Coordinates of C-alpha atoms and ligand atoms in Angstrom, one line a residue:
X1 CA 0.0 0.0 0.0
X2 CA 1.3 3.3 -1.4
X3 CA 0.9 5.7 2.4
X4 CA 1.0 9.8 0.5
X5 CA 2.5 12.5 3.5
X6 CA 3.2 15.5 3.0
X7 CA 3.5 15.1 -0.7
X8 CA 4.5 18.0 -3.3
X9 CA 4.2 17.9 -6.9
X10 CA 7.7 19.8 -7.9
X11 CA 7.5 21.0 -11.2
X12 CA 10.6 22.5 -13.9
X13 CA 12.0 25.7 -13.5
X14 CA 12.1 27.4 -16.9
X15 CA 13.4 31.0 -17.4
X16 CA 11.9 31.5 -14.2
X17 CA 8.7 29.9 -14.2
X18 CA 7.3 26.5 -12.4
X19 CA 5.5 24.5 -15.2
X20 CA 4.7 21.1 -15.7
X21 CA 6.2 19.0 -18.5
X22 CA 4.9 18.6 -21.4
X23 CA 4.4 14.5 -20.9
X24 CA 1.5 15.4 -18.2
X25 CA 3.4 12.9 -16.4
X26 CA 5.3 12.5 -12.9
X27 CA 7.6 10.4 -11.4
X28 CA 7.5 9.4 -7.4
X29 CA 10.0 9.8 -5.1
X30 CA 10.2 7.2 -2.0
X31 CA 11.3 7.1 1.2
X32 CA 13.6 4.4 1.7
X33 CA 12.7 4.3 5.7
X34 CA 9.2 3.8 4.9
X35 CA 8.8 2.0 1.7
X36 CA 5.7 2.5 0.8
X37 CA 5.4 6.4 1.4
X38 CA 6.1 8.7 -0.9
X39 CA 7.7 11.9 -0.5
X40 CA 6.6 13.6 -3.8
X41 CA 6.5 13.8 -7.2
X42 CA 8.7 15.3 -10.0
X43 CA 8.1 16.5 -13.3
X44 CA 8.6 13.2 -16.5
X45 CA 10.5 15.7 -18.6
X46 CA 10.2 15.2 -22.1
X47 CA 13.7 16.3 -24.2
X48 CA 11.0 19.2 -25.6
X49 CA 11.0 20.6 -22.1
X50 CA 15.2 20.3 -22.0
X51 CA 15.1 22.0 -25.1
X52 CA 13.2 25.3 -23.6
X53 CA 15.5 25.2 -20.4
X54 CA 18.8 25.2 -22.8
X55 CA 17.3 27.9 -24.8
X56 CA 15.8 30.1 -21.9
X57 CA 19.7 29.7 -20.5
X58 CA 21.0 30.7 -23.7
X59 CA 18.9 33.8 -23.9
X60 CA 20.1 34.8 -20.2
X61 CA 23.8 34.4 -21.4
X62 CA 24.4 38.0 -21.9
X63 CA 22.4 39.8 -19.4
X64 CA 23.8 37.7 -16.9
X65 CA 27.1 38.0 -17.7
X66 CA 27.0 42.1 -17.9
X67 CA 25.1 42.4 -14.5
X68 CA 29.3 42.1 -13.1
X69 CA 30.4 39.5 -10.4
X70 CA 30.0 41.6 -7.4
X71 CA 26.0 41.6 -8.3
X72 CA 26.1 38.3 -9.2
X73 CA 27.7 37.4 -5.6
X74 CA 25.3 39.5 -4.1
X75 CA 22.3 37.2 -5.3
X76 CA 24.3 34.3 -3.4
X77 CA 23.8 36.0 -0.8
X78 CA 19.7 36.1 -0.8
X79 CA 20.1 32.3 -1.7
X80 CA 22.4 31.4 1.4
X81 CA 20.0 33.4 3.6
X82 CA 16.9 31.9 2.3
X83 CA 18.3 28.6 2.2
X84 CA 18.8 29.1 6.3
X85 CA 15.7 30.6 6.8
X86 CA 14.6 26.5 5.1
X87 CA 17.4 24.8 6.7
X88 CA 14.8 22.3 9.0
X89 CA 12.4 22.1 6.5
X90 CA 14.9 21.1 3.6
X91 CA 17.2 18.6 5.8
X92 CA 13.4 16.9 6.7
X93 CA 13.0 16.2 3.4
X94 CA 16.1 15.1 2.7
X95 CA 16.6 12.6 5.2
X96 CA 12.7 11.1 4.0
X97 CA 13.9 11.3 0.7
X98 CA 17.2 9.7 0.8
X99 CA 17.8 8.7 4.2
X100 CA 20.4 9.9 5.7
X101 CA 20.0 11.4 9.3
X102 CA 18.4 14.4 10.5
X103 CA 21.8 15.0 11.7
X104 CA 23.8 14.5 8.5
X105 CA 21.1 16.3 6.6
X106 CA 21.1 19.8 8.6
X107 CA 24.9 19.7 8.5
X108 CA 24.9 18.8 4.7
X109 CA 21.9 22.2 4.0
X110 CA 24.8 23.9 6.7
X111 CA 27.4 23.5 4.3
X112 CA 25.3 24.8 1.2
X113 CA 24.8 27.5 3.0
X114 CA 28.5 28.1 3.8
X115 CA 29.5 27.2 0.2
X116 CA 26.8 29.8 -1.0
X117 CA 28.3 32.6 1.0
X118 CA 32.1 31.6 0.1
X119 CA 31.1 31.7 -3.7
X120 CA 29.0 35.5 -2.9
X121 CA 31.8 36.8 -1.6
X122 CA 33.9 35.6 -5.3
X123 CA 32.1 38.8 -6.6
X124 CA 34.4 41.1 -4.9
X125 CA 37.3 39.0 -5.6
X126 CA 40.1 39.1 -8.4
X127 CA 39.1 38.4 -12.0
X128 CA 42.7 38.6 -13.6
X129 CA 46.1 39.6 -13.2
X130 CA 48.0 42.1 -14.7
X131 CA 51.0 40.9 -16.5
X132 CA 54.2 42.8 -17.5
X133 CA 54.4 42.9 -21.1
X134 CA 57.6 42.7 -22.7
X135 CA 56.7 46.2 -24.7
X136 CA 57.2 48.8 -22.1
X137 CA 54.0 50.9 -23.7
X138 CA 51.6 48.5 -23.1
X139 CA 49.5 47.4 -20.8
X140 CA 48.7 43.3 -20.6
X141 CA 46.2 41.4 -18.2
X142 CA 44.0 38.7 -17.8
X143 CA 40.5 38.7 -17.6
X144 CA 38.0 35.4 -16.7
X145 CA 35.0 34.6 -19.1
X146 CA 32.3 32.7 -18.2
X147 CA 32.1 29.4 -20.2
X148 CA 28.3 29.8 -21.3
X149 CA 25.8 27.8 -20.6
X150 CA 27.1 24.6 -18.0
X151 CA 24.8 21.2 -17.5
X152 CA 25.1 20.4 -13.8
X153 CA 24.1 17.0 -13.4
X154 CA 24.1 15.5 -9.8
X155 CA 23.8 12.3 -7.9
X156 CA 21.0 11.5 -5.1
X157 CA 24.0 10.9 -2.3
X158 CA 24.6 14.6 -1.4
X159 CA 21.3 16.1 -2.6
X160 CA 22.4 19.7 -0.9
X161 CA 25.8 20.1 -1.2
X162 CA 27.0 18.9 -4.3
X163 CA 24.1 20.8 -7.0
X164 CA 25.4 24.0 -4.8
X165 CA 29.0 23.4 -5.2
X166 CA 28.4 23.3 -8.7
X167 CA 25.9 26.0 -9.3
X168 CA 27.2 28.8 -7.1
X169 CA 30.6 28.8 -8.4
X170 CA 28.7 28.2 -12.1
X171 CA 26.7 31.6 -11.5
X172 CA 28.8 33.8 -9.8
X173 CA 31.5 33.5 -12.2
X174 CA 28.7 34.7 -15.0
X175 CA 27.1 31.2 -16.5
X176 CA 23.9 30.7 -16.7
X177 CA 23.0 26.9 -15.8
X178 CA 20.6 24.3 -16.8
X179 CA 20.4 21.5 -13.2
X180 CA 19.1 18.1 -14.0
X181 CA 19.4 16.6 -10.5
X182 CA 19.0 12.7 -9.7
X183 CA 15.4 11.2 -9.9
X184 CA 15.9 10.0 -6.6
X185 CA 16.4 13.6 -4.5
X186 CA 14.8 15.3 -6.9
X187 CA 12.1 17.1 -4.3
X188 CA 15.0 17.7 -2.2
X189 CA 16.5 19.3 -4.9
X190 CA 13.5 21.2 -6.2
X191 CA 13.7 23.1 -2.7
X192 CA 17.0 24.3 -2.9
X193 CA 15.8 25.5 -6.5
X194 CA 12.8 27.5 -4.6
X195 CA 15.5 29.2 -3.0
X196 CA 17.8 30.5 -6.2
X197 CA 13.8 31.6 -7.5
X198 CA 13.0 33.5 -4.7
X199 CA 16.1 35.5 -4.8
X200 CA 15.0 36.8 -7.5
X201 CA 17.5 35.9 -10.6
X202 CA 16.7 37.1 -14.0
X203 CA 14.7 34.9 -16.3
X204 CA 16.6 32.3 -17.3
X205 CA 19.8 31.9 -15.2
X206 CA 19.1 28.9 -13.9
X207 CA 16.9 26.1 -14.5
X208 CA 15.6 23.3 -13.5
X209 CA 14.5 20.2 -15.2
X210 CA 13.9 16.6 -13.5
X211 CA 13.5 13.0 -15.2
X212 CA 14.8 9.8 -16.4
X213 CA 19.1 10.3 -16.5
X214 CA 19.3 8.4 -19.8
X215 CA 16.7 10.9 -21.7
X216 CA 16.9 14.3 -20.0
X217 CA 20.7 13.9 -19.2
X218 CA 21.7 12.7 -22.2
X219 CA 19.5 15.6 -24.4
X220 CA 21.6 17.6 -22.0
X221 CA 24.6 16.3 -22.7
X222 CA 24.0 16.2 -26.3
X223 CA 22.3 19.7 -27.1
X224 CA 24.6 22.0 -29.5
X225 CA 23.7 24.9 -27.2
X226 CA 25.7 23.2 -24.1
X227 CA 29.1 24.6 -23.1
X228 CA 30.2 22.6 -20.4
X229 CA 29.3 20.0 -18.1
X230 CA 29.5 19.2 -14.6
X231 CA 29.3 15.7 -13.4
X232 CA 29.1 13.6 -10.0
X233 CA 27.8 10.0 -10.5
X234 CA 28.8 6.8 -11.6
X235 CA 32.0 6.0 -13.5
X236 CA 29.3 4.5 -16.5
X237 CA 27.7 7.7 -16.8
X238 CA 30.6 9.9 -16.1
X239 CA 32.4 8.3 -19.4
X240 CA 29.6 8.7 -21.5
X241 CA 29.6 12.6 -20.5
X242 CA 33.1 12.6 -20.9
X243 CA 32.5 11.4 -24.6
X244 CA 29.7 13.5 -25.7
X245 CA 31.5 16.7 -24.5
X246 CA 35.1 16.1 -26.2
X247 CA 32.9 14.8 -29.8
X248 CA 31.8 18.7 -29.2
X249 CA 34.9 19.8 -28.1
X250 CA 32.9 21.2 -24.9
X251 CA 34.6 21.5 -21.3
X252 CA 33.5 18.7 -19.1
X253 CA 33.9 17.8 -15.4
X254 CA 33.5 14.6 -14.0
X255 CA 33.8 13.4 -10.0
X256 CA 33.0 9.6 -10.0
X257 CA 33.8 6.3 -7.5
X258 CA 36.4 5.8 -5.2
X259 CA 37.6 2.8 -3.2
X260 CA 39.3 4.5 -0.4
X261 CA 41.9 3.0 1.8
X262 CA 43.1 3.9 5.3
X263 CA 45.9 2.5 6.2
X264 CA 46.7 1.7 10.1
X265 CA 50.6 1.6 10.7
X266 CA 51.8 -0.5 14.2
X267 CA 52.1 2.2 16.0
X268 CA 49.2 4.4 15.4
X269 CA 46.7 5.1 18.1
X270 CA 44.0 2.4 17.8
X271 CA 41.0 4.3 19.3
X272 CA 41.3 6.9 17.5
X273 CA 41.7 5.0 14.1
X274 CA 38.7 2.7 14.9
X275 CA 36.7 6.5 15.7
X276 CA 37.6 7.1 12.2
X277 CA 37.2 4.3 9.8
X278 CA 34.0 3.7 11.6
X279 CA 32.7 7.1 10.8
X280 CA 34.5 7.1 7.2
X281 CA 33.1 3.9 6.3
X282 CA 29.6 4.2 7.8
X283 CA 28.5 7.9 8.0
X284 CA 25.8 8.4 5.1
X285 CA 25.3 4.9 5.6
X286 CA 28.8 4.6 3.4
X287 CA 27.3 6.1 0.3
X288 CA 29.7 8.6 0.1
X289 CA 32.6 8.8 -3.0
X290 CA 35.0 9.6 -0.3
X291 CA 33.7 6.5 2.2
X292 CA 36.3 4.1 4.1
X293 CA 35.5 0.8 2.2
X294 CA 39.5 -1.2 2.3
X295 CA 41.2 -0.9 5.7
X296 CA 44.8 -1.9 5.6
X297 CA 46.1 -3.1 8.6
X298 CA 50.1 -3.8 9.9
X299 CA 49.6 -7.5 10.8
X300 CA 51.2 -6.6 14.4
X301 CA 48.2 -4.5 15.5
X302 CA 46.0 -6.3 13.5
X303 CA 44.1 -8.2 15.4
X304 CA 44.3 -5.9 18.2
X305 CA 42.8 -2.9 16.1
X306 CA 40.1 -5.5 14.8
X307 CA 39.0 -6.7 18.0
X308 CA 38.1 -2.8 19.1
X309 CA 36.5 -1.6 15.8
X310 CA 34.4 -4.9 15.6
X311 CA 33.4 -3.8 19.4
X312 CA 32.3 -0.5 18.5
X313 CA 30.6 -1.3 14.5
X314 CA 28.1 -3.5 17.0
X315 CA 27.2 -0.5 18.6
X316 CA 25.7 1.4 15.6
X317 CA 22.0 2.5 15.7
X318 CA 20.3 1.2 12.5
X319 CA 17.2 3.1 11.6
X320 CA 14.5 5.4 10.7
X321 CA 17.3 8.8 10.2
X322 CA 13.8 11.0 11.7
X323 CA 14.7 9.0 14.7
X324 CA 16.2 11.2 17.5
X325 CA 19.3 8.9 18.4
X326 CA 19.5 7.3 15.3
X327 CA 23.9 6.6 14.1
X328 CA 23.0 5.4 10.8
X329 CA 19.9 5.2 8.0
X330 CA 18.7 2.9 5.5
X331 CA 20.6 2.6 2.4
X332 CA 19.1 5.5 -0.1
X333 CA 16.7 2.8 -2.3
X334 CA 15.8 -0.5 -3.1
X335 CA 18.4 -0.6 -5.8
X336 CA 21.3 0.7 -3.8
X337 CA 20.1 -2.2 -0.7
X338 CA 20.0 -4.8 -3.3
X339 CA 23.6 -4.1 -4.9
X340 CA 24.9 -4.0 -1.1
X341 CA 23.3 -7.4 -0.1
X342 CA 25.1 -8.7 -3.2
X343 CA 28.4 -7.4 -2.7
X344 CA 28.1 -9.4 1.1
X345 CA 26.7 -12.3 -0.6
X346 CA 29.8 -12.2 -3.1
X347 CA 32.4 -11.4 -0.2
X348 CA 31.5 -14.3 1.3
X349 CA 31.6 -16.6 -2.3
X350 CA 35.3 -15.1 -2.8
X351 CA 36.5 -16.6 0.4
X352 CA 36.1 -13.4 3.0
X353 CA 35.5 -13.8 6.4
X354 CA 32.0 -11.7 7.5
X355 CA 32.9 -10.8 10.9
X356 CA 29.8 -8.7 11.6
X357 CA 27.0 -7.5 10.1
X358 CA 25.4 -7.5 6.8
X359 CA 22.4 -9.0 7.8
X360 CA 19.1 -7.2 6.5
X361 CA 17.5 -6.0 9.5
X362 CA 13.8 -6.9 10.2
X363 CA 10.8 -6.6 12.0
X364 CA 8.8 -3.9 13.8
X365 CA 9.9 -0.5 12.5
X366 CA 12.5 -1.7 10.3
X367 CA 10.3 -3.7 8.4
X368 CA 9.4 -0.8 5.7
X369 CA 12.8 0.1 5.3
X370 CA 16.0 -0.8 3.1
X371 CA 17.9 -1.8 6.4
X372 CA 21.6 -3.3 6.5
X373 CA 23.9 -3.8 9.5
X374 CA 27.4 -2.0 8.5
X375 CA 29.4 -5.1 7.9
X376 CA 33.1 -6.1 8.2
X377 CA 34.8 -8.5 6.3
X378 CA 38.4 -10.0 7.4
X379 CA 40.6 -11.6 5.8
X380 CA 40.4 -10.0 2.1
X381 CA 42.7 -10.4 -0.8
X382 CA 43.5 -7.6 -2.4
X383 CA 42.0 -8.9 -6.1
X384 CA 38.6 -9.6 -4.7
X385 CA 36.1 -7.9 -6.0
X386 CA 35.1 -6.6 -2.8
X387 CA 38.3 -5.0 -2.5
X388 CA 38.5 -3.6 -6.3
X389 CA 34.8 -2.7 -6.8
X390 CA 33.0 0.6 -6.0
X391 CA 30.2 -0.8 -3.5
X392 CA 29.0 2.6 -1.8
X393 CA 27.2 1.1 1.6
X394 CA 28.1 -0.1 5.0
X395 CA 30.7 -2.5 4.0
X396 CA 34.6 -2.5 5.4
X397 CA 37.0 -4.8 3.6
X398 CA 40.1 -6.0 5.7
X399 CA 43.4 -6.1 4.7
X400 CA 46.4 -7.7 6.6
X401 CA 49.5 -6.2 5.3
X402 CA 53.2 -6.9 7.2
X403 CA 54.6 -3.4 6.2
X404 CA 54.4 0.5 5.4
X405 CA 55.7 0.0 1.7
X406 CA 53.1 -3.4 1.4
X407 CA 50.1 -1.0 3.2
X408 CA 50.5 1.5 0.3
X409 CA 51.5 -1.0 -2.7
X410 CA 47.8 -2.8 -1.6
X411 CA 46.4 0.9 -1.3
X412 CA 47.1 1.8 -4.7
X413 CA 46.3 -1.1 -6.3
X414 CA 42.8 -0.1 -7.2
X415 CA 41.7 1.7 -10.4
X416 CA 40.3 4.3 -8.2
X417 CA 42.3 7.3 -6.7
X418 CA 40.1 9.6 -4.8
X419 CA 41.2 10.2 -1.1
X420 CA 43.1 8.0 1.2
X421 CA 43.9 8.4 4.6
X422 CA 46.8 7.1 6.9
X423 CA 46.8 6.7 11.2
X424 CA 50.2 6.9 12.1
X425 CA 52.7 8.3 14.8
X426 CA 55.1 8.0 12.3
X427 CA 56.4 11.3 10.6
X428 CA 58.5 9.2 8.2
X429 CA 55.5 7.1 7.5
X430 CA 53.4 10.4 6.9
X431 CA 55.9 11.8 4.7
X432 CA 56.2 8.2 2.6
X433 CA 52.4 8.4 2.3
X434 CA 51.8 11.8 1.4
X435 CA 54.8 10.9 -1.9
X436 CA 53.3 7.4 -2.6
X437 CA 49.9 7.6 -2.4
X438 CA 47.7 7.7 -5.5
X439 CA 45.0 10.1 -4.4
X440 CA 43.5 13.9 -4.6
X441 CA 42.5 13.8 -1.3
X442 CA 45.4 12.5 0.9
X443 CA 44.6 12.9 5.1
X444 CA 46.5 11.9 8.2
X445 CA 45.4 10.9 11.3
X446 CA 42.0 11.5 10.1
X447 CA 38.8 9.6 8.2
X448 CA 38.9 9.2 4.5
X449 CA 35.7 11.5 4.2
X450 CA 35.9 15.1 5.1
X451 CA 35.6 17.9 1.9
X452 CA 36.1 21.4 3.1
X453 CA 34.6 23.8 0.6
X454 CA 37.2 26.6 0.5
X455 CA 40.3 23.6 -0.6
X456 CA 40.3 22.0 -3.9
X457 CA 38.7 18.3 -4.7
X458 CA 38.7 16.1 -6.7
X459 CA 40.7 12.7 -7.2
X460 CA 43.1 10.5 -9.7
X461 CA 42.8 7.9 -12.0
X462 CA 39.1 6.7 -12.6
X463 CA 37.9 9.1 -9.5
X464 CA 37.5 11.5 -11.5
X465 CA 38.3 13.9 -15.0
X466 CA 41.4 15.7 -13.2
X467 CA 38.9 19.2 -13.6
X468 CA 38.5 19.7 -9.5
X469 CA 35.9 20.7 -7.7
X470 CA 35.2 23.5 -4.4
X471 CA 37.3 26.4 -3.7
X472 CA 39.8 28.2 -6.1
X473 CA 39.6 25.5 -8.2
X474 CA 36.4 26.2 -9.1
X475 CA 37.2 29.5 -11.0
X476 CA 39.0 27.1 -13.4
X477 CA 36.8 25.1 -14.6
X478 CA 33.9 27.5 -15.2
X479 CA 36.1 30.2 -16.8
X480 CA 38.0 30.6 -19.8
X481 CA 41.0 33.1 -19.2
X482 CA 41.2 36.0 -21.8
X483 CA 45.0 38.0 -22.2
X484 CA 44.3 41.4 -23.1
X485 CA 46.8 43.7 -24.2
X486 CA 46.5 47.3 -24.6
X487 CA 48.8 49.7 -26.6
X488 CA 47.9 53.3 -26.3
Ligands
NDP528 N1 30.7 9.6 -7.0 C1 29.6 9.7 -6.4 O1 29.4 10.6 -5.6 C2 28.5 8.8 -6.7 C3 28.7 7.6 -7.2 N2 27.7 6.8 -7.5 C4 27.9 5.4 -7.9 O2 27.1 5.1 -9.0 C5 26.2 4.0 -8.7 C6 24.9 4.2 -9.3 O3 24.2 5.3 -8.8 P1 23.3 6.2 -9.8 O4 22.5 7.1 -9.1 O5 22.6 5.2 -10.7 O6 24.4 7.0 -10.6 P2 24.2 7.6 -12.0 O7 25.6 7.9 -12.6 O8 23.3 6.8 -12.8 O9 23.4 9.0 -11.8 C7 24.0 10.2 -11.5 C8 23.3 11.3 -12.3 O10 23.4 11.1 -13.7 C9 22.1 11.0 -14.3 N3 22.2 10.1 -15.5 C10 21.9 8.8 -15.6 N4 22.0 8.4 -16.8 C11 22.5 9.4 -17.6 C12 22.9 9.6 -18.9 N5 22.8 8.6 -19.8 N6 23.3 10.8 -19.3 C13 23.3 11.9 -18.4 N7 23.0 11.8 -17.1 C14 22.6 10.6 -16.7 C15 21.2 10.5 -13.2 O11 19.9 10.8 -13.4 P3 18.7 9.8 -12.8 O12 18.8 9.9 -11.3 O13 17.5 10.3 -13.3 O14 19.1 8.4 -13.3 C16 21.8 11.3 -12.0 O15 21.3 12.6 -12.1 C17 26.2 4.0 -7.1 O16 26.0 2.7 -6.7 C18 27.6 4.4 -6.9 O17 28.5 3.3 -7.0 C19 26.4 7.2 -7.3 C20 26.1 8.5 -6.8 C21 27.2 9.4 -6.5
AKG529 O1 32.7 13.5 1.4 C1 32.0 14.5 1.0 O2 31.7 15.4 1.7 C2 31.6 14.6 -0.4 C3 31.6 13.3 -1.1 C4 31.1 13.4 -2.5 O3 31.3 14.3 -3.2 C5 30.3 12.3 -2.9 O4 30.1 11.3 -2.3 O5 29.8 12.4 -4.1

């Protein structure tokens, strides 16, 4: 039986109006606590309705751009202080939308805020430098250009944060934006949206379109009126963006899976590295690209460090993320549950040891929910799959190394590179890590997960298209630099 609370039918935003698509038809959104409940509905977008967003973003190109960067950083600031004035009711529908906690959810709306404000103040910032030119006459600098029109496409998993990274940096630098969020925090999503509207931005700045990924994205993706694209998602999806945009010759940015090690030397301080893979790997109910999923342990503490972080997993609080009290939700849908029972169901086929959890959790209130135990698994090799493959849930491979040099060979043997982490009292050790380690986000004596929005991020290898994300790094990606020079 399908239970409807507090339901809302969110509709597009198109050059600054709320209409319905043109398919008459919706999609719902669940709540993964409560199966049968849904949350709301979102527009079925037809690639008709993409086409009038792309256009109504085209159209705003110029205006926007002309209106200057300090204006433009002065809208962030209505966004960042209507998004606070919605901070409860936007991390409620997050966590009923996706899962994670109430806790998680008003820290993840915190940091759009702070990420807002941070891009707002970019408007009084530097736009280029001023360059000696070789002819002593003339006067040479730099100026930043906005790239055009940018596709933000986003994943369900930070439903806040990461469309907000994207788009404030996007806008304040002069694009306009086109925001196809995923399906699954899509009414999550559609409120952050209300609060960009209600601040007012001309027609057509941004835009909002929800719908299938494989029509709506890809029109997006494909449209000849696209100049760039920003990606967080799955490594499938993320190539295919990366081909459409170089066919175009179109600038691209894509953030994708990680398989993120922490490594535990002999003599770092156990307590405090079981504090941190357990929050790493389990926080978000480990569907986060930056989540603890291989630990890599010196063989002399290993059993030692085991013993403690098995003691304190068993402690986690498994439900309802509403639930005052509540460690850890439900993973974020029936597909995501699914693919995490498999991966324990295949751990155990390849020969691992499951030394706690993993076990779907039933009865009373868990009942309606997509409920897992975070699990642990010793005694892993490192070319099991459940040591190579992307799982994003509660699951913590083990992996018994003798030495510093084997810890980080094992660390790096993954196709991802995305952040790695290393508890150690060891400043040689540190300094051997921080050299040898294949990763964009590299962090000692601390968990694997942990973005701050002012410091570039992003990852190596298959983590990601080398484009990164958040702070400074930003300005790169959504500019183009023009060198002006000036003769009297
Ligand atoms: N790095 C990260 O942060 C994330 C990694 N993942 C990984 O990906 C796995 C699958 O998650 P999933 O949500 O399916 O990730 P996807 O890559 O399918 O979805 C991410 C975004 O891309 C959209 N999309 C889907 N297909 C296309 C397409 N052909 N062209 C353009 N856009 C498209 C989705 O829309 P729609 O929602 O409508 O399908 C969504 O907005 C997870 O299990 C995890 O391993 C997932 C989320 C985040
Ligand atoms: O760890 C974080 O805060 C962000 C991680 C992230 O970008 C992701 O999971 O997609």
């Amino acid at each position: 039986m399908k239970t409807l609370s507090k339901e809302k039918i969110c509709k597009n935003y198109i050059n600054n109006e709320w209409v319905a698509s043109e398919s008459q038809e919706t999609i719902e959104s669940f709540d993964p606590a409560r199966k049968g409940t849904i949350v709301g509905y979102v527009q079925d977008s037809t690639a008709s309705d993409l086409d009038k967003a792309i256009q109504s973003a085209h159209l705003a190109k110029k205006t926007w751009r002309k209106i200057g960067q300090a204006e433009r950083g002065q809208f962030l600031y209505k966004v960042a202080n209507l998004l606070e004035g919605k901070l409860d009711e936007i991390a409620e529908t997050m966590t009923r939308e996706m899962g994670k906690t109430l806790h998680e959810s008003k820290g993840e709306t915190s940091r759009g805020i702070a990420i807002l404000r941070y891009y707002a103040g970019e408007g009084i910032r530097k736009e280029g430098d001023v360059i000696p030119s070789s002819d002593k006459d003339a006067l040479m600098f730099t100026k930043r250009a906005p790239l055009g029109v940018v596709g933000v496409i986003t994943p369900w998993n930070f439903p806040a944060a990461i469309p907000i990274w994207k788009i404030a940096p996007a806008l304040v630098y002069g694009n306009t934006v086109v925001f196809k969020p995923a399906t699954e925090a899509a009414v999550t999503a559609a409120k952050i949206v209300e609060c960009f509207a209600e601040a007012g931005l001309p027609d057509g700045v941004l835009n909002f379109i929800t719908g299938s990924g494989s029509v709506i994205g890809q029109e997006l993706i494909d449209h000849p009126l696209l100049n760039a694209v920003t990606f967080t998602g799955s490594e499938a999806v993320g190539e295919g963006v990366a081909k459409a945009a170089t066919e175009r010759g179109i600038k691209f940015q894509l953030e994708m899976g990680g398989k993120n090690p922490v490594i535990i030397t002999k003599d770092a301080d156990i307590a405090r590295a079981v504090e941190g893979v357990i929050s790493g790997a389990f926080r978000s109910t480990g569907q986060k690209c930056t989540a603890t999923s291989r630990v890599i342990v010196e063989s002399s503490i290993y059993d030692a460090f085991v013993k403690k972080l098995v003691e304190e997993t068993e402690k986690i609080t498994v439900g309802n993320g509403l639930i005052e009290g509540v460690w850890m939700g439900p993973c974020a849908s029936e597909r995501q549950f699914n693919t995490v029972r498999e991966y324990i169901e295949l751990g155990k086929k390849e020969g691992a040891a499951l030394i706690t959890g993993g076990k779907t959790i039933t009865g009373e209130e868990h009942e309606e929910g997509f409920y897992v135990r975070p699990a642990i698994f010793g005694g892993v090799k490192p070319d099991m799959k459940i040591a190579q493959e992307e799982i994003f849930g509660p699951v913590i491979a083990l992996l018994r190394v003798n030495d510093l040099e084997e810890a980080i060979k094992v660390a790096n043997d993954t196709r991802y590179g995305l952040s790695a982490s290393i508890y150690t009292s060891n400043i040689s050790a540190v300094l051997e890590f921080i050299d040898e380690i294949d990763a964009g986000l590299v962090r000692i004596n601390a968990e694997s997960a942990g973005v701050e929005l002012q410091a570039p991020f992003g990852g190596m290898k298959a983590s990601s298209s080398g484009a990164r994300e958040q702070g400074q790094a930003a300005k790169e990606f959504y500019t183009a630099i023009k060198t002006i020079f000036i003769k009297g």
